[in-house]
JSON list of C-alpha atoms in Angstrom, two decimals:
[
{"chain": "X", "resi": 21, "resn": "THR", "atom": "CA", "xyz": [145.28, -43.10, -141.60]},
{"chain": "X", "resi": 22, "resn": "THR", "atom": "CA", "xyz": [148.52, -44.95, -142.19]},
{"chain": "X", "resi": 23, "resn": "LEU", "atom": "CA", "xyz": [148.51, -48.28, -143.95]},
{"chain": "X", "resi": 24, "resn": "LEU", "atom": "CA", "xyz": [149.93, -49.89, -140.82]},
{"chain": "X", "resi": 25, "resn": "ASP", "atom": "CA", "xyz": [147.09, -48.54, -138.68]},
{"chain": "X", "resi": 26, "resn": "ALA", "atom": "CA", "xyz": [144.48, -49.58, -141.23]},
{"chain": "X", "resi": 27, "resn": "LEU", "atom": "CA", "xyz": [145.80, -53.15, -141.38]},
{"chain": "X", "resi": 28, "resn": "ARG", "atom": "CA", "xyz": [146.35, -53.57, -137.65]},
{"chain": "X", "resi": 29, "resn": "ASN", "atom": "CA", "xyz": [143.27, -51.79, -136.31]},
{"chain": "X", "resi": 30, "resn": "ARG", "atom": "CA", "xyz": [140.67, -51.49, -139.05]},
{"chain": "X", "resi": 31, "resn": "ALA", "atom": "CA", "xyz": [141.00, -54.57, -141.25]},
{"chain": "X", "resi": 32, "resn": "ASN", "atom": "CA", "xyz": [138.66, -57.48, -140.63]},
{"chain": "X", "resi": 33, "resn": "PRO", "atom": "CA", "xyz": [140.35, -59.67, -139.57]},
{"chain": "X", "resi": 34, "resn": "PRO", "atom": "CA", "xyz": [143.16, -57.46, -138.27]},
{"chain": "X", "resi": 35, "resn": "LEU", "atom": "CA", "xyz": [146.62, -58.10, -139.74]},
{"chain": "X", "resi": 36, "resn": "THR", "atom": "CA", "xyz": [148.96, -57.60, -136.80]},
{"chain": "X", "resi": 37, "resn": "GLY", "atom": "CA", "xyz": [152.13, -59.19, -138.16]},
{"chain": "X", "resi": 38, "resn": "SER", "atom": "CA", "xyz": [153.65, -55.88, -139.16]},
{"chain": "X", "resi": 39, "resn": "LYS", "atom": "CA", "xyz": [154.70, -54.24, -135.91]},
{"chain": "X", "resi": 40, "resn": "LEU", "atom": "CA", "xyz": [154.19, -50.69, -134.70]},
{"chain": "X", "resi": 41, "resn": "VAL", "atom": "CA", "xyz": [157.44, -49.85, -132.92]},
{"chain": "X", "resi": 42, "resn": "CYS", "atom": "CA", "xyz": [158.93, -46.44, -133.69]},
{"chain": "X", "resi": 43, "resn": "ASP", "atom": "CA", "xyz": [156.03, -44.99, -135.74]},
{"chain": "X", "resi": 44, "resn": "ARG", "atom": "CA", "xyz": [158.60, -42.79, -137.53]},
{"chain": "X", "resi": 45, "resn": "GLY", "atom": "CA", "xyz": [160.12, -44.98, -140.25]},
{"chain": "X", "resi": 46, "resn": "ASN", "atom": "CA", "xyz": [163.30, -45.54, -138.26]},
{"chain": "X", "resi": 47, "resn": "CYS", "atom": "CA", "xyz": [163.17, -49.22, -137.31]},
{"chain": "X", "resi": 48, "resn": "GLY", "atom": "CA", "xyz": [161.66, -51.17, -140.22]},
{"chain": "X", "resi": 49, "resn": "ALA", "atom": "CA", "xyz": [159.43, -53.39, -138.05]},
{"chain": "X", "resi": 50, "resn": "CYS", "atom": "CA", "xyz": [156.41, -52.36, -140.15]},
{"chain": "X", "resi": 51, "resn": "SER", "atom": "CA", "xyz": [158.03, -53.15, -143.52]},
{"chain": "X", "resi": 52, "resn": "MET", "atom": "CA", "xyz": [155.66, -54.48, -146.16]},
{"chain": "X", "resi": 53, "resn": "ILE", "atom": "CA", "xyz": [155.59, -54.77, -149.92]},
{"chain": "X", "resi": 54, "resn": "VAL", "atom": "CA", "xyz": [153.15, -52.41, -151.66]},
{"chain": "X", "resi": 55, "resn": "GLY", "atom": "CA", "xyz": [152.91, -52.44, -155.43]},
{"chain": "X", "resi": 56, "resn": "GLY", "atom": "CA", "xyz": [156.19, -54.35, -155.61]},
{"chain": "X", "resi": 57, "resn": "LYS", "atom": "CA", "xyz": [158.10, -51.84, -153.46]},
{"chain": "X", "resi": 58, "resn": "LEU", "atom": "CA", "xyz": [159.30, -52.27, -149.91]},
{"chain": "X", "resi": 59, "resn": "VAL", "atom": "CA", "xyz": [157.73, -49.56, -147.75]},
{"chain": "X", "resi": 60, "resn": "TYR", "atom": "CA", "xyz": [157.32, -48.68, -144.10]},
{"chain": "X", "resi": 61, "resn": "GLY", "atom": "CA", "xyz": [153.64, -49.10, -143.26]},
{"chain": "X", "resi": 62, "resn": "CYS", "atom": "CA", "xyz": [153.85, -46.41, -140.58]},
{"chain": "X", "resi": 63, "resn": "LEU", "atom": "CA", "xyz": [154.76, -43.81, -143.23]},
{"chain": "X", "resi": 64, "resn": "GLN", "atom": "CA", "xyz": [152.51, -45.04, -146.04]},
{"chain": "X", "resi": 65, "resn": "LEU", "atom": "CA", "xyz": [149.03, -43.55, -146.18]},
{"chain": "X", "resi": 66, "resn": "ALA", "atom": "CA", "xyz": [146.35, -46.20, -146.58]},
{"chain": "X", "resi": 67, "resn": "VAL", "atom": "CA", "xyz": [144.70, -44.22, -149.37]},
{"chain": "X", "resi": 68, "resn": "ASP", "atom": "CA", "xyz": [147.93, -44.31, -151.38]},
{"chain": "X", "resi": 69, "resn": "ALA", "atom": "CA", "xyz": [147.84, -48.13, -151.37]},
{"chain": "X", "resi": 70, "resn": "ARG", "atom": "CA", "xyz": [144.38, -48.25, -152.96]},
{"chain": "X", "resi": 71, "resn": "GLY", "atom": "CA", "xyz": [144.46, -50.46, -156.04]},
{"chain": "X", "resi": 72, "resn": "LYS", "atom": "CA", "xyz": [147.93, -51.84, -155.27]},
{"chain": "X", "resi": 73, "resn": "GLU", "atom": "CA", "xyz": [148.86, -55.30, -154.05]},
{"chain": "X", "resi": 74, "resn": "VAL", "atom": "CA", "xyz": [149.76, -55.12, -150.34]},
{"chain": "X", "resi": 75, "resn": "ARG", "atom": "CA", "xyz": [151.82, -57.97, -148.94]},
{"chain": "X", "resi": 76, "resn": "THR", "atom": "CA", "xyz": [152.51, -58.33, -145.24]},
{"chain": "X", "resi": 77, "resn": "VAL", "atom": "CA", "xyz": [154.28, -61.10, -143.38]},
{"chain": "X", "resi": 78, "resn": "GLU", "atom": "CA", "xyz": [150.93, -62.90, -143.00]},
{"chain": "X", "resi": 79, "resn": "GLY", "atom": "CA", "xyz": [150.69, -63.23, -146.77]},
{"chain": "X", "resi": 80, "resn": "LEU", "atom": "CA", "xyz": [153.98, -65.04, -147.26]},
{"chain": "X", "resi": 81, "resn": "GLN", "atom": "CA", "xyz": [152.91, -68.48, -146.13]},
{"chain": "X", "resi": 82, "resn": "ARG", "atom": "CA", "xyz": [150.66, -70.72, -148.20]},
{"chain": "X", "resi": 83, "resn": "GLY", "atom": "CA", "xyz": [148.16, -72.44, -145.92]},
{"chain": "X", "resi": 84, "resn": "ASP", "atom": "CA", "xyz": [150.21, -73.98, -143.14]},
{"chain": "X", "resi": 85, "resn": "GLU", "atom": "CA", "xyz": [153.42, -73.86, -145.22]},
{"chain": "X", "resi": 86, "resn": "LEU", "atom": "CA", "xyz": [155.85, -71.10, -144.22]},
{"chain": "X", "resi": 87, "resn": "SER", "atom": "CA", "xyz": [157.79, -69.31, -146.94]},
{"chain": "X", "resi": 88, "resn": "ALA", "atom": "CA", "xyz": [161.45, -70.22, -147.43]},
{"chain": "X", "resi": 89, "resn": "VAL", "atom": "CA", "xyz": [162.55, -67.06, -145.61]},
{"chain": "X", "resi": 90, "resn": "GLN", "atom": "CA", "xyz": [160.20, -67.72, -142.68]},
{"chain": "X", "resi": 91, "resn": "ARG", "atom": "CA", "xyz": [161.43, -71.32, -142.40]},
{"chain": "X", "resi": 92, "resn": "ALA", "atom": "CA", "xyz": [165.06, -70.19, -142.55]},
{"chain": "X", "resi": 93, "resn": "PHE", "atom": "CA", "xyz": [164.43, -67.73, -139.70]},
{"chain": "X", "resi": 94, "resn": "CYS", "atom": "CA", "xyz": [163.14, -70.64, -137.61]},
{"chain": "X", "resi": 95, "resn": "GLU", "atom": "CA", "xyz": [165.98, -72.96, -138.61]},
{"chain": "X", "resi": 96, "resn": "LYS", "atom": "CA", "xyz": [168.72, -70.38, -138.00]},
{"chain": "X", "resi": 97, "resn": "ASP", "atom": "CA", "xyz": [167.22, -69.00, -134.76]},
{"chain": "X", "resi": 98, "resn": "ALA", "atom": "CA", "xyz": [167.00, -65.53, -136.32]},
{"chain": "X", "resi": 99, "resn": "SER", "atom": "CA", "xyz": [164.50, -64.12, -133.86]},
{"chain": "X", "resi": 100, "resn": "MET", "atom": "CA", "xyz": [164.86, -63.15, -130.24]},
{"chain": "X", "resi": 101, "resn": "CYS", "atom": "CA", "xyz": [162.17, -60.79, -128.94]},
{"chain": "X", "resi": 102, "resn": "GLY", "atom": "CA", "xyz": [160.42, -60.87, -132.32]},
{"chain": "X", "resi": 103, "resn": "PHE", "atom": "CA", "xyz": [159.47, -57.22, -132.81]},
{"chain": "X", "resi": 104, "resn": "CYS", "atom": "CA", "xyz": [161.90, -56.74, -135.71]},
{"chain": "X", "resi": 105, "resn": "THR", "atom": "CA", "xyz": [161.32, -60.16, -137.26]},
{"chain": "X", "resi": 106, "resn": "PRO", "atom": "CA", "xyz": [158.40, -59.34, -139.59]},
{"chain": "X", "resi": 107, "resn": "GLY", "atom": "CA", "xyz": [160.24, -56.34, -141.01]},
{"chain": "X", "resi": 108, "resn": "PHE", "atom": "CA", "xyz": [163.44, -58.29, -141.61]},
{"chain": "X", "resi": 109, "resn": "VAL", "atom": "CA", "xyz": [161.46, -61.14, -143.20]},
{"chain": "X", "resi": 110, "resn": "MET", "atom": "CA", "xyz": [159.75, -58.71, -145.57]},
{"chain": "X", "resi": 111, "resn": "ALA", "atom": "CA", "xyz": [162.97, -56.86, -146.44]},
{"chain": "X", "resi": 112, "resn": "ILE", "atom": "CA", "xyz": [164.78, -60.12, -147.17]},
{"chain": "X", "resi": 113, "resn": "THR", "atom": "CA", "xyz": [161.82, -61.54, -149.10]},
{"chain": "X", "resi": 114, "resn": "HIS", "atom": "CA", "xyz": [161.75, -58.40, -151.26]},
{"chain": "X", "resi": 115, "resn": "CYS", "atom": "CA", "xyz": [165.51, -58.57, -151.79]},
{"chain": "X", "resi": 116, "resn": "LEU", "atom": "CA", "xyz": [165.52, -62.25, -152.74]},
{"chain": "X", "resi": 117, "resn": "GLU", "atom": "CA", "xyz": [162.52, -61.89, -155.04]},
{"chain": "X", "resi": 118, "resn": "ASN", "atom": "CA", "xyz": [164.51, -59.29, -156.97]},
{"chain": "X", "resi": 119, "resn": "HIS", "atom": "CA", "xyz": [167.97, -60.87, -156.50]},
{"chain": "X", "resi": 120, "resn": "PRO", "atom": "CA", "xyz": [167.52, -64.62, -155.84]},
{"chain": "X", "resi": 121, "resn": "LYS", "atom": "CA", "xyz": [171.27, -65.26, -155.48]},
{"chain": "X", "resi": 122, "resn": "ALA", "atom": "CA", "xyz": [172.01, -62.17, -153.39]},
{"chain": "X", "resi": 123, "resn": "ASP", "atom": "CA", "xyz": [175.31, -62.08, -151.54]},
{"chain": "X", "resi": 124, "resn": "LEU", "atom": "CA", "xyz": [175.84, -60.87, -147.99]},
{"chain": "X", "resi": 125, "resn": "GLU", "atom": "CA", "xyz": [176.53, -57.26, -149.01]},
{"chain": "X", "resi": 126, "resn": "ARG", "atom": "CA", "xyz": [173.31, -57.01, -151.04]},
{"chain": "X", "resi": 127, "resn": "ILE", "atom": "CA", "xyz": [171.31, -58.57, -148.20]},
{"chain": "X", "resi": 128, "resn": "LYS", "atom": "CA", "xyz": [172.83, -56.17, -145.67]},
{"chain": "X", "resi": 129, "resn": "ALA", "atom": "CA", "xyz": [171.99, -53.25, -147.93]},
{"chain": "X", "resi": 130, "resn": "ALA", "atom": "CA", "xyz": [168.41, -54.49, -148.28]},
{"chain": "X", "resi": 131, "resn": "CYS", "atom": "CA", "xyz": [168.12, -54.65, -144.49]},
{"chain": "X", "resi": 132, "resn": "ALA", "atom": "CA", "xyz": [169.79, -51.29, -143.83]},
{"chain": "X", "resi": 133, "resn": "GLY", "atom": "CA", "xyz": [166.51, -49.74, -142.67]},
{"chain": "X", "resi": 134, "resn": "ASN", "atom": "CA", "xyz": [165.75, -52.52, -140.20]},
{"chain": "X", "resi": 135, "resn": "LEU", "atom": "CA", "xyz": [166.97, -52.46, -136.62]},
{"chain": "X", "resi": 136, "resn": "CYS", "atom": "CA", "xyz": [167.33, -55.29, -134.11]},
{"chain": "X", "resi": 137, "resn": "ARG", "atom": "CA", "xyz": [168.06, -54.29, -130.55]},
{"chain": "X", "resi": 138, "resn": "CYS", "atom": "CA", "xyz": [168.61, -57.88, -129.43]},
{"chain": "X", "resi": 139, "resn": "GLY", "atom": "CA", "xyz": [171.63, -58.38, -131.70]},
{"chain": "X", "resi": 140, "resn": "THR", "atom": "CA", "xyz": [170.39, -61.31, -133.81]},
{"chain": "X", "resi": 141, "resn": "GLN", "atom": "CA", "xyz": [171.59, -59.82, -137.10]},
{"chain": "X", "resi": 142, "resn": "PRO", "atom": "CA", "xyz": [174.23, -62.53, -137.62]},
{"chain": "X", "resi": 143, "resn": "HIS", "atom": "CA", "xyz": [171.46, -65.15, -137.50]},
{"chain": "X", "resi": 144, "resn": "VAL", "atom": "CA", "xyz": [169.22, -63.00, -139.73]},
{"chain": "X", "resi": 145, "resn": "PHE", "atom": "CA", "xyz": [171.94, -62.80, -142.37]},
{"chain": "X", "resi": 146, "resn": "GLU", "atom": "CA", "xyz": [172.71, -66.51, -142.02]},
{"chain": "X", "resi": 147, "resn": "ALA", "atom": "CA", "xyz": [169.03, -67.28, -142.63]},
{"chain": "X", "resi": 148, "resn": "ALA", "atom": "CA", "xyz": [168.90, -64.98, -145.66]},
{"chain": "X", "resi": 149, "resn": "LEU", "atom": "CA", "xyz": [172.05, -66.47, -147.16]},
{"chain": "X", "resi": 150, "resn": "SER", "atom": "CA", "xyz": [170.73, -70.02, -146.69]},
{"chain": "X", "resi": 151, "resn": "VAL", "atom": "CA", "xyz": [167.72, -69.12, -148.85]},
{"chain": "X", "resi": 152, "resn": "ALA", "atom": "CA", "xyz": [169.84, -67.26, -151.42]},
{"chain": "X", "resi": 153, "resn": "LYS", "atom": "CA", "xyz": [172.14, -70.26, -151.73]},
{"chain": "X", "resi": 154, "resn": "GLY", "atom": "CA", "xyz": [169.22, -72.66, -152.07]},
{"chain": "X", "resi": 155, "resn": "GLY", "atom": "CA", "xyz": [169.57, -74.16, -148.60]},
{"chain": "X", "resi": 156, "resn": "ALA", "atom": "CA", "xyz": [165.92, -73.51, -147.71]},
{"chain": "X", "resi": 157, "resn": "LYS", "atom": "CA", "xyz": [163.25, -74.21, -150.31]}
]
């Protein structure tokens, strides 16, 4: 059982924020942070995550308060259809947790495994840069 399947279909309550799109590790929509590393949930076996902290997009907000990256996505209109959004949010969150002042090139490299078919990448990068530059707290 993949970690993505376990979280979406077997957890109680189900965690459906990470999306099942390609199911092959090609699109990044299922990106999550496991043991401090960014992974594709569709390629990660659930058993291999045992004992490790697993963070999905649902775990970024505190109560009703969105994370800085989530707020920036809303403010910069960085989502169109929404399937890629959780993966981009997780990839950028991971990047900025490790490189809080990341520049555009570092952010693009961090998102290299994430695809958006709608073409909102300019807004995604604008949102990420606004957090990196302290524009969204």
